């Protein structure tokens, strides 16, 4: 399970973060500064967030 975090930004807006468990990030070789493309899809009434790593 991944937990959604929200931090207050400017003008009463919030920035949302997904907290990925350390073990998963390490096993996938994710590093600080990696960039991802977010694709949001709705399937059978469920929300699917798909992240695709962008090559540098």
JSON list of N, CA and C in Angstrom, two decimals, residues 15-53:
[
{"chain": "A", "resi": 15, "resn": "UNK", "atom": "N", "xyz": [0.45, 20.37, -2.43]},
{"chain": "A", "resi": 15, "resn": "UNK", "atom": "CA", "xyz": [1.21, 19.51, -3.32]},
{"chain": "A", "resi": 15, "resn": "UNK", "atom": "C", "xyz": [1.08, 18.11, -2.76]},
{"chain": "A", "resi": 16, "resn": "UNK", "atom": "N", "xyz": [0.76, 17.14, -3.63]},
{"chain": "A", "resi": 16, "resn": "UNK", "atom": "CA", "xyz": [0.53, 15.77, -3.19]},
{"chain": "A", "resi": 16, "resn": "UNK", "atom": "C", "xyz": [1.70, 14.88, -3.58]},
{"chain": "A", "resi": 17, "resn": "UNK", "atom": "N", "xyz": [2.05, 13.97, -2.69]},
{"chain": "A", "resi": 17, "resn": "UNK", "atom": "CA", "xyz": [3.17, 13.05, -2.89]},
{"chain": "A", "resi": 17, "resn": "UNK", "atom": "C", "xyz": [2.71, 11.63, -2.60]},
{"chain": "A", "resi": 18, "resn": "UNK", "atom": "N", "xyz": [3.26, 10.68, -3.34]},
{"chain": "A", "resi": 18, "resn": "UNK", "atom": "CA", "xyz": [3.04, 9.26, -3.03]},
{"chain": "A", "resi": 18, "resn": "UNK", "atom": "C", "xyz": [4.29, 8.75, -2.35]},
{"chain": "A", "resi": 19, "resn": "UNK", "atom": "N", "xyz": [4.12, 8.18, -1.18]},
{"chain": "A", "resi": 19, "resn": "UNK", "atom": "CA", "xyz": [5.24, 7.67, -0.40]},
{"chain": "A", "resi": 19, "resn": "UNK", "atom": "C", "xyz": [5.50, 6.21, -0.80]},
{"chain": "A", "resi": 20, "resn": "UNK", "atom": "N", "xyz": [6.55, 6.00, -1.61]},
{"chain": "A", "resi": 20, "resn": "UNK", "atom": "CA", "xyz": [6.91, 4.66, -2.07]},
{"chain": "A", "resi": 20, "resn": "UNK", "atom": "C", "xyz": [7.80, 4.01, -1.03]},
{"chain": "A", "resi": 21, "resn": "UNK", "atom": "N", "xyz": [7.48, 2.79, -0.60]},
{"chain": "A", "resi": 21, "resn": "UNK", "atom": "CA", "xyz": [8.33, 2.11, 0.39]},
{"chain": "A", "resi": 21, "resn": "UNK", "atom": "C", "xyz": [9.78, 1.98, -0.09]},
{"chain": "A", "resi": 22, "resn": "UNK", "atom": "N", "xyz": [10.72, 2.17, 0.83]},
{"chain": "A", "resi": 22, "resn": "UNK", "atom": "CA", "xyz": [12.15, 2.16, 0.54]},
{"chain": "A", "resi": 22, "resn": "UNK", "atom": "C", "xyz": [12.57, 0.87, -0.18]},
{"chain": "A", "resi": 23, "resn": "UNK", "atom": "N", "xyz": [12.04, -0.27, 0.25]},
{"chain": "A", "resi": 23, "resn": "UNK", "atom": "CA", "xyz": [12.42, -1.56, -0.34]},
{"chain": "A", "resi": 23, "resn": "UNK", "atom": "C", "xyz": [12.05, -1.62, -1.82]},
{"chain": "A", "resi": 24, "resn": "UNK", "atom": "N", "xyz": [10.89, -1.06, -2.17]},
{"chain": "A", "resi": 24, "resn": "UNK", "atom": "CA", "xyz": [10.46, -1.06, -3.57]},
{"chain": "A", "resi": 24, "resn": "UNK", "atom": "C", "xyz": [11.34, -0.12, -4.38]},
{"chain": "A", "resi": 25, "resn": "UNK", "atom": "N", "xyz": [11.62, 1.07, -3.85]},
{"chain": "A", "resi": 25, "resn": "UNK", "atom": "CA", "xyz": [12.47, 2.03, -4.56]},
{"chain": "A", "resi": 25, "resn": "UNK", "atom": "C", "xyz": [13.86, 1.44, -4.81]},
{"chain": "A", "resi": 26, "resn": "UNK", "atom": "N", "xyz": [14.43, 0.79, -3.81]},
{"chain": "A", "resi": 26, "resn": "UNK", "atom": "CA", "xyz": [15.76, 0.18, -3.96]},
{"chain": "A", "resi": 26, "resn": "UNK", "atom": "C", "xyz": [15.74, -0.95, -4.99]},
{"chain": "A", "resi": 27, "resn": "UNK", "atom": "N", "xyz": [14.72, -1.80, -4.92]},
{"chain": "A", "resi": 27, "resn": "UNK", "atom": "CA", "xyz": [14.66, -2.95, -5.83]},
{"chain": "A", "resi": 27, "resn": "UNK", "atom": "C", "xyz": [14.46, -2.52, -7.28]},
{"chain": "A", "resi": 28, "resn": "UNK", "atom": "N", "xyz": [13.82, -1.36, -7.49]},
{"chain": "A", "resi": 28, "resn": "UNK", "atom": "CA", "xyz": [13.62, -0.85, -8.85]},
{"chain": "A", "resi": 28, "resn": "UNK", "atom": "C", "xyz": [14.74, 0.07, -9.30]},
{"chain": "A", "resi": 29, "resn": "UNK", "atom": "N", "xyz": [15.69, 0.34, -8.42]},
{"chain": "A", "resi": 29, "resn": "UNK", "atom": "CA", "xyz": [16.81, 1.21, -8.77]},
{"chain": "A", "resi": 29, "resn": "UNK", "atom": "C", "xyz": [16.43, 2.67, -8.88]},
{"chain": "A", "resi": 30, "resn": "UNK", "atom": "N", "xyz": [15.39, 3.09, -8.16]},
{"chain": "A", "resi": 30, "resn": "UNK", "atom": "CA", "xyz": [14.97, 4.49, -8.20]},
{"chain": "A", "resi": 30, "resn": "UNK", "atom": "C", "xyz": [15.90, 5.33, -7.34]},
{"chain": "A", "resi": 31, "resn": "UNK", "atom": "N", "xyz": [16.21, 6.52, -7.88]},
{"chain": "A", "resi": 31, "resn": "UNK", "atom": "CA", "xyz": [17.12, 7.43, -7.18]},
{"chain": "A", "resi": 31, "resn": "UNK", "atom": "C", "xyz": [16.49, 8.81, -7.10]},
{"chain": "A", "resi": 32, "resn": "UNK", "atom": "N", "xyz": [16.95, 9.57, -6.13]},
{"chain": "A", "resi": 32, "resn": "UNK", "atom": "CA", "xyz": [16.49, 10.95, -5.99]},
{"chain": "A", "resi": 32, "resn": "UNK", "atom": "C", "xyz": [16.82, 11.70, -7.28]},
{"chain": "A", "resi": 33, "resn": "UNK", "atom": "N", "xyz": [15.86, 12.43, -7.79]},
{"chain": "A", "resi": 33, "resn": "UNK", "atom": "CA", "xyz": [16.07, 13.20, -9.01]},
{"chain": "A", "resi": 33, "resn": "UNK", "atom": "C", "xyz": [15.57, 12.49, -10.26]},
{"chain": "A", "resi": 34, "resn": "UNK", "atom": "N", "xyz": [15.21, 11.20, -10.16]},
{"chain": "A", "resi": 34, "resn": "UNK", "atom": "CA", "xyz": [14.63, 10.51, -11.31]},
{"chain": "A", "resi": 34, "resn": "UNK", "atom": "C", "xyz": [13.34, 11.21, -11.70]},
{"chain": "A", "resi": 35, "resn": "UNK", "atom": "N", "xyz": [13.05, 11.23, -13.00]},
{"chain": "A", "resi": 35, "resn": "UNK", "atom": "CA", "xyz": [11.85, 11.91, -13.50]},
{"chain": "A", "resi": 35, "resn": "UNK", "atom": "C", "xyz": [10.86, 10.88, -14.04]},
{"chain": "A", "resi": 36, "resn": "UNK", "atom": "N", "xyz": [9.57, 11.16, -13.82]},
{"chain": "A", "resi": 36, "resn": "UNK", "atom": "CA", "xyz": [8.52, 10.25, -14.24]},
{"chain": "A", "resi": 36, "resn": "UNK", "atom": "C", "xyz": [7.41, 11.00, -14.96]},
{"chain": "A", "resi": 37, "resn": "UNK", "atom": "N", "xyz": [6.79, 10.33, -15.91]},
{"chain": "A", "resi": 37, "resn": "UNK", "atom": "CA", "xyz": [5.60, 10.84, -16.59]},
{"chain": "A", "resi": 37, "resn": "UNK", "atom": "C", "xyz": [4.40, 10.16, -15.91]},
{"chain": "A", "resi": 38, "resn": "UNK", "atom": "N", "xyz": [3.39, 10.94, -15.58]},
{"chain": "A", "resi": 38, "resn": "UNK", "atom": "CA", "xyz": [2.20, 10.40, -14.92]},
{"chain": "A", "resi": 38, "resn": "UNK", "atom": "C", "xyz": [1.07, 10.27, -15.92]},
{"chain": "A", "resi": 39, "resn": "UNK", "atom": "N", "xyz": [0.47, 9.09, -15.97]},
{"chain": "A", "resi": 39, "resn": "UNK", "atom": "CA", "xyz": [-0.70, 8.83, -16.81]},
{"chain": "A", "resi": 39, "resn": "UNK", "atom": "C", "xyz": [-1.83, 8.43, -15.86]},
{"chain": "A", "resi": 40, "resn": "UNK", "atom": "N", "xyz": [-2.96, 9.11, -15.96]},
{"chain": "A", "resi": 40, "resn": "UNK", "atom": "CA", "xyz": [-4.11, 8.82, -15.10]},
{"chain": "A", "resi": 40, "resn": "UNK", "atom": "C", "xyz": [-5.18, 8.18, -15.97]},
{"chain": "A", "resi": 41, "resn": "UNK", "atom": "N", "xyz": [-5.63, 7.00, -15.57]},
{"chain": "A", "resi": 41, "resn": "UNK", "atom": "CA", "xyz": [-6.66, 6.27, -16.31]},
{"chain": "A", "resi": 41, "resn": "UNK", "atom": "C", "xyz": [-7.76, 5.84, -15.36]},
{"chain": "A", "resi": 42, "resn": "UNK", "atom": "N", "xyz": [-8.96, 5.71, -15.90]},
{"chain": "A", "resi": 42, "resn": "UNK", "atom": "CA", "xyz": [-10.06, 5.19, -15.11]},
{"chain": "A", "resi": 42, "resn": "UNK", "atom": "C", "xyz": [-10.51, 3.88, -15.75]},
{"chain": "A", "resi": 43, "resn": "UNK", "atom": "N", "xyz": [-10.42, 2.79, -14.97]},
{"chain": "A", "resi": 43, "resn": "UNK", "atom": "CA", "xyz": [-10.75, 1.45, -15.46]},
{"chain": "A", "resi": 43, "resn": "UNK", "atom": "C", "xyz": [-11.80, 0.83, -14.54]},
{"chain": "A", "resi": 44, "resn": "UNK", "atom": "N", "xyz": [-12.93, 0.47, -15.11]},
{"chain": "A", "resi": 44, "resn": "UNK", "atom": "CA", "xyz": [-13.99, -0.21, -14.35]},
{"chain": "A", "resi": 44, "resn": "UNK", "atom": "C", "xyz": [-14.32, 0.51, -13.05]},
{"chain": "A", "resi": 45, "resn": "UNK", "atom": "N", "xyz": [-14.39, 1.84, -13.10]},
{"chain": "A", "resi": 45, "resn": "UNK", "atom": "CA", "xyz": [-14.73, 2.62, -11.92]},
{"chain": "A", "resi": 45, "resn": "UNK", "atom": "C", "xyz": [-13.59, 2.81, -10.94]},
{"chain": "A", "resi": 46, "resn": "UNK", "atom": "N", "xyz": [-12.42, 2.27, -11.25]},
{"chain": "A", "resi": 46, "resn": "UNK", "atom": "CA", "xyz": [-11.24, 2.41, -10.39]},
{"chain": "A", "resi": 46, "resn": "UNK", "atom": "C", "xyz": [-10.27, 3.41, -11.03]},
{"chain": "A", "resi": 47, "resn": "UNK", "atom": "N", "xyz": [-9.56, 4.14, -10.22]},
{"chain": "A", "resi": 47, "resn": "UNK", "atom": "CA", "xyz": [-8.56, 5.09, -10.68]},
{"chain": "A", "resi": 47, "resn": "UNK", "atom": "C", "xyz": [-7.21, 4.41, -10.74]},
{"chain": "A", "resi": 48, "resn": "UNK", "atom": "N", "xyz": [-6.52, 4.52, -11.88]},
{"chain": "A", "resi": 48, "resn": "UNK", "atom": "CA", "xyz": [-5.19, 3.92, -12.03]},
{"chain": "A", "resi": 48, "resn": "UNK", "atom": "C", "xyz": [-4.18, 5.02, -12.32]},
{"chain": "A", "resi": 49, "resn": "UNK", "atom": "N", "xyz": [-3.15, 5.10, -11.49]},
{"chain": "A", "resi": 49, "resn": "UNK", "atom": "CA", "xyz": [-2.05, 6.03, -11.70]},
{"chain": "A", "resi": 49, "resn": "UNK", "atom": "C", "xyz": [-0.88, 5.23, -12.24]},
{"chain": "A", "resi": 50, "resn": "UNK", "atom": "N", "xyz": [-0.43, 5.57, -13.44]},
{"chain": "A", "resi": 50, "resn": "UNK", "atom": "CA", "xyz": [0.66, 4.84, -14.08]},
{"chain": "A", "resi": 50, "resn": "UNK", "atom": "C", "xyz": [1.85, 5.79, -14.22]},
{"chain": "A", "resi": 51, "resn": "UNK", "atom": "N", "xyz": [2.97, 5.41, -13.63]},
{"chain": "A", "resi": 51, "resn": "UNK", "atom": "CA", "xyz": [4.17, 6.22, -13.71]},
{"chain": "A", "resi": 51, "resn": "UNK", "atom": "C", "xyz": [5.16, 5.56, -14.66]},
{"chain": "A", "resi": 52, "resn": "UNK", "atom": "N", "xyz": [5.67, 6.35, -15.61]},
{"chain": "A", "resi": 52, "resn": "UNK", "atom": "CA", "xyz": [6.65, 5.85, -16.57]},
{"chain": "A", "resi": 52, "resn": "UNK", "atom": "C", "xyz": [7.93, 6.66, -16.38]},
{"chain": "A", "resi": 53, "resn": "UNK", "atom": "N", "xyz": [9.03, 5.96, -16.14]},
{"chain": "A", "resi": 53, "resn": "UNK", "atom": "CA", "xyz": [10.31, 6.64, -15.92]},
{"chain": "A", "resi": 53, "resn": "UNK", "atom": "C", "xyz": [10.79, 7.26, -17.22]}
]
